[in-house]
Short mmCIF file of C-alpha atoms in Angstrom, two decimals:
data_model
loop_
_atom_site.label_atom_id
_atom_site.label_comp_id
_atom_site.label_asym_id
_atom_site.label_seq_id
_atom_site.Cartn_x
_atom_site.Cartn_y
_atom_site.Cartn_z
CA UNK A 1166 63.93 -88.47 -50.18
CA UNK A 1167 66.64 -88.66 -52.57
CA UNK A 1168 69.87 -90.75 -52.27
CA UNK A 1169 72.65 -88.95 -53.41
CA UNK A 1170 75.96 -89.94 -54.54
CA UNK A 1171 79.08 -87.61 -54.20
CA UNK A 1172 81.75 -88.73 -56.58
CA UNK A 1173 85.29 -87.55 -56.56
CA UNK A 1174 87.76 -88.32 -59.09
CA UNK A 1175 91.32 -88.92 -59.45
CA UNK A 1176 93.03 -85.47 -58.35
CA UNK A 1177 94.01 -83.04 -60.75
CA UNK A 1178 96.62 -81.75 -58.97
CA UNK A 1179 98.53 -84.90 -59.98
CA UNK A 1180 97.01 -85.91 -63.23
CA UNK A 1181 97.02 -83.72 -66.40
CA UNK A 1182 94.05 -86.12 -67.63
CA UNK A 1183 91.93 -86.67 -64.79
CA UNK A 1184 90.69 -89.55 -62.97
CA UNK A 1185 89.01 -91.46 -65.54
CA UNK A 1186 90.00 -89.92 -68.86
CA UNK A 1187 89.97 -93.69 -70.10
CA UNK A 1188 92.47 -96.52 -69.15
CA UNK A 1189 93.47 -96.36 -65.26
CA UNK A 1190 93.67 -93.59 -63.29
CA UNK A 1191 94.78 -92.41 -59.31
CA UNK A 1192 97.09 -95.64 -59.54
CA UNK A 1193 93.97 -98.16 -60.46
CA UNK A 1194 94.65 -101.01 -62.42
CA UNK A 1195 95.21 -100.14 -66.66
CA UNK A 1196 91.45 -101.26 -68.75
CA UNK A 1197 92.88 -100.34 -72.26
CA UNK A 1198 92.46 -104.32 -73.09
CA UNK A 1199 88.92 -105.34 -71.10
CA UNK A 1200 86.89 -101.66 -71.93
CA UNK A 1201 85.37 -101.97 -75.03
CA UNK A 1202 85.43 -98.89 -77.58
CA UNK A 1203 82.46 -96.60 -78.14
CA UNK A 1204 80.49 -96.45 -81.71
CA UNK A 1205 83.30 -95.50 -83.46
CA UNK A 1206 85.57 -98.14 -82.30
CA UNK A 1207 88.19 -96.05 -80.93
CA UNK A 1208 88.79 -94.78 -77.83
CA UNK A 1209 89.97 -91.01 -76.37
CA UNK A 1210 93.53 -90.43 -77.28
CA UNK A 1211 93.69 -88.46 -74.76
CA UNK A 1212 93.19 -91.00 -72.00
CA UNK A 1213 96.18 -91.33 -69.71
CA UNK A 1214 96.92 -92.43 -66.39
CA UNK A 1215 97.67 -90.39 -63.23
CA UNK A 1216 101.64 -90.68 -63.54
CA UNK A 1217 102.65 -90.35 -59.86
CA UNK A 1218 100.05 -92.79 -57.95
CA UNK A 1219 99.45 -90.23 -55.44
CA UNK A 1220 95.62 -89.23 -55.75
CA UNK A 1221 92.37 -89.65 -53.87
CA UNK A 1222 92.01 -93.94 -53.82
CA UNK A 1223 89.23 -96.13 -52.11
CA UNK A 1224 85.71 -95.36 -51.14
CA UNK A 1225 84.11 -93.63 -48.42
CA UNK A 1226 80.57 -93.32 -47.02
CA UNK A 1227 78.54 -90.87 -44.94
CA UNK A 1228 75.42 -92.24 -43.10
CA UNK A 1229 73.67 -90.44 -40.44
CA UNK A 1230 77.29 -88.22 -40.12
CA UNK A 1231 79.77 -91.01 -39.75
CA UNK A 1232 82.32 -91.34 -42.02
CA UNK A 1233 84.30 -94.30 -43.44
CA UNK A 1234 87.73 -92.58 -44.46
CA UNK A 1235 90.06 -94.03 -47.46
CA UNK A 1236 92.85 -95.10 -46.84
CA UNK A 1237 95.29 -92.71 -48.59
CA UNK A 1238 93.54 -89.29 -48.11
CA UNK A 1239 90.03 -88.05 -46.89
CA UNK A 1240 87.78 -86.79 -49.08
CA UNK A 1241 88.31 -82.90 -49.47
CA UNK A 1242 86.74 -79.87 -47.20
CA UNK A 1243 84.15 -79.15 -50.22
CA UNK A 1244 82.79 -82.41 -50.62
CA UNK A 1245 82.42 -82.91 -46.86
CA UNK A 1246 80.44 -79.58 -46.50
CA UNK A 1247 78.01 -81.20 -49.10
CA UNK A 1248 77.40 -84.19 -48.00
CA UNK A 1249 76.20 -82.56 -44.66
CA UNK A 1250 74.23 -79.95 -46.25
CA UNK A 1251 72.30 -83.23 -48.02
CA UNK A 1252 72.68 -85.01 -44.80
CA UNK A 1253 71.28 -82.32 -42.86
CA UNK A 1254 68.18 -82.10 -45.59
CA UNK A 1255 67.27 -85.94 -44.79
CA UNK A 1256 69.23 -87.17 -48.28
CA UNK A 1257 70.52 -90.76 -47.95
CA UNK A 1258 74.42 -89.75 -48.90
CA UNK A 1259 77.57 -91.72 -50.23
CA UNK A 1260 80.96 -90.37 -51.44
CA UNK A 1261 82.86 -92.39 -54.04
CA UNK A 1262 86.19 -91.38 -55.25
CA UNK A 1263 86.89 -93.54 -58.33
CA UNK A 1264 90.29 -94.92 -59.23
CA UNK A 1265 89.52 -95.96 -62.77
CA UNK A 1266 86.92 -96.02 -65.13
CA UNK A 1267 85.35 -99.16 -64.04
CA UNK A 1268 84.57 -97.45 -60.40
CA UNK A 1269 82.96 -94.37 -62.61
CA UNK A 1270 80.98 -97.38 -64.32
CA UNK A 1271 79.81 -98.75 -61.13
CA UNK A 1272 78.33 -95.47 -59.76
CA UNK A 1273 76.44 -94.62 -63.23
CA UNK A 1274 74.69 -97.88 -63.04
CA UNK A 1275 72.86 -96.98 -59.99
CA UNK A 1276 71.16 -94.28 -62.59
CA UNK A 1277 69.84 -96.84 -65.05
CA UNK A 1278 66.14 -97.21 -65.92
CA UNK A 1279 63.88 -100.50 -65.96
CA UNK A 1280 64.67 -102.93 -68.51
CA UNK A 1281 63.49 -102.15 -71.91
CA UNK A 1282 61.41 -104.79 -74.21
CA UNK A 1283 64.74 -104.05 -76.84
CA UNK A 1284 67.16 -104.96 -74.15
CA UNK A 1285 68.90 -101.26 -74.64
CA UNK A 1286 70.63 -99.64 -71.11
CA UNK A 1287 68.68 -96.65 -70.72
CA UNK A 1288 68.79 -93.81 -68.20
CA UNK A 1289 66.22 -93.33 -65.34
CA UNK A 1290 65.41 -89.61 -65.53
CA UNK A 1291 62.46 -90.08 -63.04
CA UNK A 1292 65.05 -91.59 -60.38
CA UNK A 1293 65.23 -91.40 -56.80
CA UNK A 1294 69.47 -91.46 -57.41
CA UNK A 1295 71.35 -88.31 -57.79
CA UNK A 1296 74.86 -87.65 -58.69
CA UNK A 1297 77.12 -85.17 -57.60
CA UNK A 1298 80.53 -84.51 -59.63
CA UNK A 1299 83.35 -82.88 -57.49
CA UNK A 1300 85.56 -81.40 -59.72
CA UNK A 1301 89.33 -79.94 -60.03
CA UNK A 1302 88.96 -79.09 -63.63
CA UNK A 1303 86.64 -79.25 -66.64
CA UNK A 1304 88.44 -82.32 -67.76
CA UNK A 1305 87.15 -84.59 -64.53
CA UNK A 1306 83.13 -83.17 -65.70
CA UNK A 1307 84.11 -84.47 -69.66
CA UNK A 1308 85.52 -87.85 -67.72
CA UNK A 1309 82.06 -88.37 -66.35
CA UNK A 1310 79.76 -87.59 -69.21
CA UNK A 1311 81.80 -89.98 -71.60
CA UNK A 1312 81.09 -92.96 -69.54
CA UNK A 1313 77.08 -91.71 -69.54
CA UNK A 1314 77.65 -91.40 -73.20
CA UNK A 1315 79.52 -94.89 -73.29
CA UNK A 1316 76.91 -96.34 -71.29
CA UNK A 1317 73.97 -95.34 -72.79
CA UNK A 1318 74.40 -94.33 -76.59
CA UNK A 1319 72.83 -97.44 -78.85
CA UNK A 1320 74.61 -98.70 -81.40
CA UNK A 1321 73.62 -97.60 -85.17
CA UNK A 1322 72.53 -101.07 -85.31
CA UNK A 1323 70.09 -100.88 -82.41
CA UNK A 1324 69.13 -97.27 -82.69
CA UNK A 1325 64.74 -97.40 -81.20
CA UNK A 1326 62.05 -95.34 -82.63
CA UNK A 1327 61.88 -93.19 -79.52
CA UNK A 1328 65.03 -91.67 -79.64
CA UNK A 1329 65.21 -88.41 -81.29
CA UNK A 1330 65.72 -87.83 -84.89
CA UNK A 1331 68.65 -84.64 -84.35
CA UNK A 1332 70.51 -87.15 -81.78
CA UNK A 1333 72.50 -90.13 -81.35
CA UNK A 1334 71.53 -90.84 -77.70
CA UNK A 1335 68.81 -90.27 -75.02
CA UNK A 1336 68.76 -87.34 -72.56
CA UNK A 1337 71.07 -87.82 -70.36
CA UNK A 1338 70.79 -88.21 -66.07
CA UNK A 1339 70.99 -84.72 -64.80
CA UNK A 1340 74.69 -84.15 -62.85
CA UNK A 1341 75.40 -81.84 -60.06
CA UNK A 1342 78.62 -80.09 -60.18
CA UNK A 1343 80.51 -79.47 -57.12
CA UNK A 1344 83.99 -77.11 -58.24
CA UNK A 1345 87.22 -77.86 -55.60
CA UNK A 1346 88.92 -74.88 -57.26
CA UNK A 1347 87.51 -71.56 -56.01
CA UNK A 1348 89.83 -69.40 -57.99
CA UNK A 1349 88.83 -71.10 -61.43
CA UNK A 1350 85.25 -69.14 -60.95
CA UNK A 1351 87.02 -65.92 -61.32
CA UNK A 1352 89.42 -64.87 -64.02
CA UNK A 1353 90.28 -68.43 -65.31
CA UNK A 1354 86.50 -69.27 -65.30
CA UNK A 1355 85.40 -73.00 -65.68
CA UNK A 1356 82.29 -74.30 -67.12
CA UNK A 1357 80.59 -73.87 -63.97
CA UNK A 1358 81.20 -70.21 -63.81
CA UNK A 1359 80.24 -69.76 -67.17
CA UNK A 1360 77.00 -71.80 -66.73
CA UNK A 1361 76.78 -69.70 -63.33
CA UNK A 1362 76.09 -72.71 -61.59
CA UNK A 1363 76.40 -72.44 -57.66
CA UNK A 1364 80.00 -72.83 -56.09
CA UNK A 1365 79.18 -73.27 -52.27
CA UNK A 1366 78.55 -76.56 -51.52
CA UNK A 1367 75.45 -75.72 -49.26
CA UNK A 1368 74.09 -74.06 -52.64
CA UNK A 1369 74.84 -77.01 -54.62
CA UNK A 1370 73.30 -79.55 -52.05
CA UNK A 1371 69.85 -77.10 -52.69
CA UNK A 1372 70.94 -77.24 -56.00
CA UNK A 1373 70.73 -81.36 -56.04
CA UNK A 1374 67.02 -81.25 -54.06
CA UNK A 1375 65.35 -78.33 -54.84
CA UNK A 1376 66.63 -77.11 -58.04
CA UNK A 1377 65.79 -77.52 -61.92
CA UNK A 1378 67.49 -79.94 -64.60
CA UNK A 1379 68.88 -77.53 -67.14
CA UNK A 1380 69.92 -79.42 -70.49
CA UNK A 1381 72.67 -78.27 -72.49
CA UNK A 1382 74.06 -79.35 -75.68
CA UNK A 1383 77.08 -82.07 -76.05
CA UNK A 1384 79.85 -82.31 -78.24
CA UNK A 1385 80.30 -85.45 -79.54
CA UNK A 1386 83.72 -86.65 -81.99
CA UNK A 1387 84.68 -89.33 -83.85
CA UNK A 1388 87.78 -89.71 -81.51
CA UNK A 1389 85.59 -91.60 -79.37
CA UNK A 1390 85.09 -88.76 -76.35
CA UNK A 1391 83.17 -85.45 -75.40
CA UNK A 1392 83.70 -82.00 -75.16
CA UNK A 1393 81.80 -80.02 -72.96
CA UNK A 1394 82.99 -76.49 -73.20
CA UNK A 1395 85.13 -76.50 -76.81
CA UNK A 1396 88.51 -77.10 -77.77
CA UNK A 1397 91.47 -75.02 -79.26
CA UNK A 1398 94.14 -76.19 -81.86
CA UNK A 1399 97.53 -74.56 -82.34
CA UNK A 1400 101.27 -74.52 -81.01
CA UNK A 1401 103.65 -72.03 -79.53
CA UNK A 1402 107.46 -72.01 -79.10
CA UNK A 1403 109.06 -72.15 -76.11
CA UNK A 1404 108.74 -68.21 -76.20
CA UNK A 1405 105.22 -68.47 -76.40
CA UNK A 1406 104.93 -67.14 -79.94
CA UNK A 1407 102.25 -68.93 -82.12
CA UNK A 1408 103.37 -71.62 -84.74
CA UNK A 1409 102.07 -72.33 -88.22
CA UNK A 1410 100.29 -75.32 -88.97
CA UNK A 1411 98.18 -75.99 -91.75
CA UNK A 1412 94.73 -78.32 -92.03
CA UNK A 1413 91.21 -78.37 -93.98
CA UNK A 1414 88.31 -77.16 -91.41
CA UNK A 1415 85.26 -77.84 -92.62
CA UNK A 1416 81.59 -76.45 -90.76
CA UNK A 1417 78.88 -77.99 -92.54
CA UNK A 1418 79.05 -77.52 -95.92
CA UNK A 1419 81.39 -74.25 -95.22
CA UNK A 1420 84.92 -74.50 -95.74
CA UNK A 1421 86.91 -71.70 -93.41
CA UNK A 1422 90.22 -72.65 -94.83
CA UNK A 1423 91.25 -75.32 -97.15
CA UNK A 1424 94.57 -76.20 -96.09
CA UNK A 1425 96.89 -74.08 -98.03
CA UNK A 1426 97.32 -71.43 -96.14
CA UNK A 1427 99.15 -71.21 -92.75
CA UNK A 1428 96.83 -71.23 -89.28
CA UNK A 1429 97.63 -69.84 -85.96
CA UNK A 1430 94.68 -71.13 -83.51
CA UNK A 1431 91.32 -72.86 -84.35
CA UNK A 1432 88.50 -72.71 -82.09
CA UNK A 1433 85.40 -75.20 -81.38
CA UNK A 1434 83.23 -74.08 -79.05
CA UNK A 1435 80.35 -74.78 -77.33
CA UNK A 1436 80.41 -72.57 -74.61
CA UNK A 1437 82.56 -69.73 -74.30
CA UNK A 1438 86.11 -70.85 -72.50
CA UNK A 1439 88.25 -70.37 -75.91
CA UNK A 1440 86.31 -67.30 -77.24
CA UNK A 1441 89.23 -65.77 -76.96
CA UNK A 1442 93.08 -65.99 -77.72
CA UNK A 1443 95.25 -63.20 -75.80
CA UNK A 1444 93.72 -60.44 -76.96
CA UNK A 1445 92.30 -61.61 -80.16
CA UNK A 1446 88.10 -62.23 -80.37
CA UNK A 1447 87.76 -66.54 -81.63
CA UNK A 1448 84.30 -66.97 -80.87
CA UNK A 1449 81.11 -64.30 -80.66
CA UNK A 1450 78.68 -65.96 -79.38
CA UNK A 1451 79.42 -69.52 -78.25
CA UNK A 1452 75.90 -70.80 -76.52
CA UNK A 1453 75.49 -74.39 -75.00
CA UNK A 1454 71.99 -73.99 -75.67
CA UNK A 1455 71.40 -73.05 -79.29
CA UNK A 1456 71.82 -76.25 -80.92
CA UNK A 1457 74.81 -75.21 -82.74
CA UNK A 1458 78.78 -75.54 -82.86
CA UNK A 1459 80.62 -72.33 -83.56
CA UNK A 1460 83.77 -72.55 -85.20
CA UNK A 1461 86.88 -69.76 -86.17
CA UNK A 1462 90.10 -69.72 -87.24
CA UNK A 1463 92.53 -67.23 -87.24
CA UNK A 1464 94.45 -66.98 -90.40
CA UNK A 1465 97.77 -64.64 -90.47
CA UNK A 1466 97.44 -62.33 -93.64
CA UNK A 1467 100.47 -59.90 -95.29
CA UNK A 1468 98.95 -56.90 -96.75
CA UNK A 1469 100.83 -53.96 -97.87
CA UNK A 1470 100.41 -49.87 -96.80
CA UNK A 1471 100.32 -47.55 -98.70
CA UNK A 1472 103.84 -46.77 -98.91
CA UNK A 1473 104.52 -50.47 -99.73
CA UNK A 1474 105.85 -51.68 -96.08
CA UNK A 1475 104.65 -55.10 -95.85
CA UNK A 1476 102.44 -55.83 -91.79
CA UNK A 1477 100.89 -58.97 -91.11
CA UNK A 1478 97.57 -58.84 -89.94
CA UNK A 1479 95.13 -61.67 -88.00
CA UNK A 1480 91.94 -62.52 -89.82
CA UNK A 1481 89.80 -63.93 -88.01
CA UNK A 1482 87.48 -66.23 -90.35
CA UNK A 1483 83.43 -67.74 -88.37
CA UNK A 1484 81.25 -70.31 -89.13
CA UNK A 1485 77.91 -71.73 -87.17
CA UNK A 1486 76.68 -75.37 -87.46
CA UNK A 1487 75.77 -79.10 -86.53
CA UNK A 1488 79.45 -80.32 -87.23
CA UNK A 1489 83.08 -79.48 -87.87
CA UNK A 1490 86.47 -81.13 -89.12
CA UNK A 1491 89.80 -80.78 -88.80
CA UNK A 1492 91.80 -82.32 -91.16
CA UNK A 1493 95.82 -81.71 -90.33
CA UNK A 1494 97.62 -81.29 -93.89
CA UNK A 1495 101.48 -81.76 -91.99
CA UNK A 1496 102.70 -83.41 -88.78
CA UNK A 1497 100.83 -82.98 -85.27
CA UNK A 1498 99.09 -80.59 -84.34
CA UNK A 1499 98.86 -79.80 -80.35
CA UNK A 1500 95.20 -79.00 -79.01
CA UNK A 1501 93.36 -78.18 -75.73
CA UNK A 1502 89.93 -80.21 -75.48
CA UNK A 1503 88.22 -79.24 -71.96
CA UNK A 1504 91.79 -78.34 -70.52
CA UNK A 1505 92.87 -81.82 -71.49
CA UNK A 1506 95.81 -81.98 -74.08
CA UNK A 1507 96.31 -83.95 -77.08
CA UNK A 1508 98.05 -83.66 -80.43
CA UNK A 1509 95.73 -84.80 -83.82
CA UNK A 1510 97.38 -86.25 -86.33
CA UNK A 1511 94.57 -87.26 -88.85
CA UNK A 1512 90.68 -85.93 -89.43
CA UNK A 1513 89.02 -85.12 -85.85
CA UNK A 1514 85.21 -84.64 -86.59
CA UNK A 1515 82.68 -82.92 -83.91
CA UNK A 1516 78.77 -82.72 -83.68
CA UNK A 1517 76.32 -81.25 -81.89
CA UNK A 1518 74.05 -83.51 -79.60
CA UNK A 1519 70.92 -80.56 -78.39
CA UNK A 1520 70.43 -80.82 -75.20
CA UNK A 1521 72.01 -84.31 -74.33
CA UNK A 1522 73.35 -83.62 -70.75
CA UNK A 1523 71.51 -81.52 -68.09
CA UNK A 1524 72.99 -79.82 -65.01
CA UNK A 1525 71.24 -78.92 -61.41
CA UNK A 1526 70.79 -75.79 -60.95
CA UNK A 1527 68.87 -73.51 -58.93
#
């Protein structure tokens, strides 16, 4: 039977970020100056810390239906429901709820692999250890698969033969995902709802033991993090009205706009949460299984009637591929990446990983 462990991470009711968007989280202790930076030698500028101190802290775990509680706050209704549907099944299970990115660390390890003649930490995909992610938000999943990236991409240096040629890192441990927010799988649909991944925790449990590893592709970026469903750049006033801003985007060898003109919203997606702006059509056909990134912007154009009355109209300019940039021309331009929010100030570059990260599903 399989031991299972059910991780929880810093409450997004409290932080914008998430438990372990990099740095400390849920209160935990700042890493900025002991966690070393990925490939790139950056890290997420996005990472931030859980600014009130109030979230889920400690550890607490389930064996043969006695639980250890945290100090500060049980674990939540959802994730107690699983871990008796797995306990009930004969799983071996533990809850975590992870302060900071070192705690994420410490669970991930229990999904490594044998040692490897090269030396290289690699995942055990043949593993008696599975993980379940409870999560508030699509930003708490990204948290997660950018310390599996972290730990297990090679360096260019150290790249082996057996990875594969399209990637930058092995396949990844499958992840359960276990959503806290019921109302996000209905009009504001997360990544699980789009996936249609199972929302009941009893499901998910048969998800974990009986179900299929489903890979999906992975957006990595030279920022030094993930995204997992896509990302959209652009601003609006206090009124909510859409702001100019100007940059180069670049998909493969196709250039959408060069800079000159004035943008109102870019898209990168993976999957399909910003296909669509208001009322205005982004993306057509964003697939987490195609092997591709699709990209749009939309592009505010003046064209004249035929009585000469000037309208602005929204073009809406596409592009498919393995990678996009964004290069800002003026000042900072705000941006959603997995719900998470940032502001890019210099060239942001994404590519597709095929089928990195797997989910369970039934």
């Amino acid at each position: 039977m399989y031991d299972v462990v059910l991780l929880t991470l810093g409450s997004e009711r409290d932080a914008p970020g998430g438990c372990g968007s990099g740095g400390a989280c849920c209160g935990g202790a700042t890493e900025a100056q002991t966690n070393p930076a990925d490939q790139a030698g950056q890290t997420d500028p996005t990472s931030q810390a859980d600014p009130t101190g109030q979230a889920e802290a400690g550890q607490t775990t389930r064996a043969d239906g006695d639980t250890e509680r945290c100090a500060t706050e049980r674990p939540r209704v959802p994730v107690l429901a699983c871990a008796d549907a797995l306990i009930a099944r004969g799983a071996r299970v533990e809850t975590v709820t992870a302060r900071s990115d070192a705690e994420i660390d410490a669970v991930l390890a229990r999904l490594d692999g044998p040692a490897r003649p090269d030396g290289l930490t690699w995942p055990d995909l043949d593993g008696k250890t599975r993980l379940v992610v409870a999560t508030a938000s699509d930003g708490q999943l990204r948290a997660v698969l950018r310390r599996l990236v972290r730990r297990y991409a090679p360096a260019p240096s150290r790249r082996p033969a057996d990875l594969p040629g399209n990637r930058t890192l092995p396949d990844l441990p499958p992840v359960a995902v276990l959503p806290l927010d019921p109302a996000r799988g209905g009009t504001h649909r997360d990544l699980a709802a789009q996936l249609g991944l199972p929302r009941d925790p009893a499901a998910v449990a048969a998800a974990v033991l009986d179900g299929t590893a489903r890979r999906l592709d992975l957006l990595r970026n030279d920022g030094g993090s993930v995204t997992l469903d896509g990302a959209l750049l652009g601003a609006a006033d206090d009124a909510g009205r859409p702001l100019h801003w100007r940059a180069r985007v670049e998909v493969d060898d196709s250039i959408l706009t060069n800079g000159d003109e004035p943008l109102l919203a870019c898209a990168v997606g993976n999957a399909g949460g910003y296909a669509t702006l208001d009322d205005v059509t982004l993306l057509t056909a964003p697939d987490p299984t195609d092997g591709q990134i699709e990209v749009a912007v939309a592009v505010p154009v003046v064209v004249r009637s035929a009585l000469g009355r000037k309208r602005v109209r929204l073009e809406v300019r596409r592009a498919r591929g393995r990678a996009v940039s964004v290069l800002p021309r003026e000042g900072k331009v705000p941006y959603l990446d997995d719900g998470v929010e940032g502001e890019l100030t210099r060239k942001r570059s994404w590519w597709i990983e095929p089928g990195a990260w797997a989910v369970w599903s039934i």
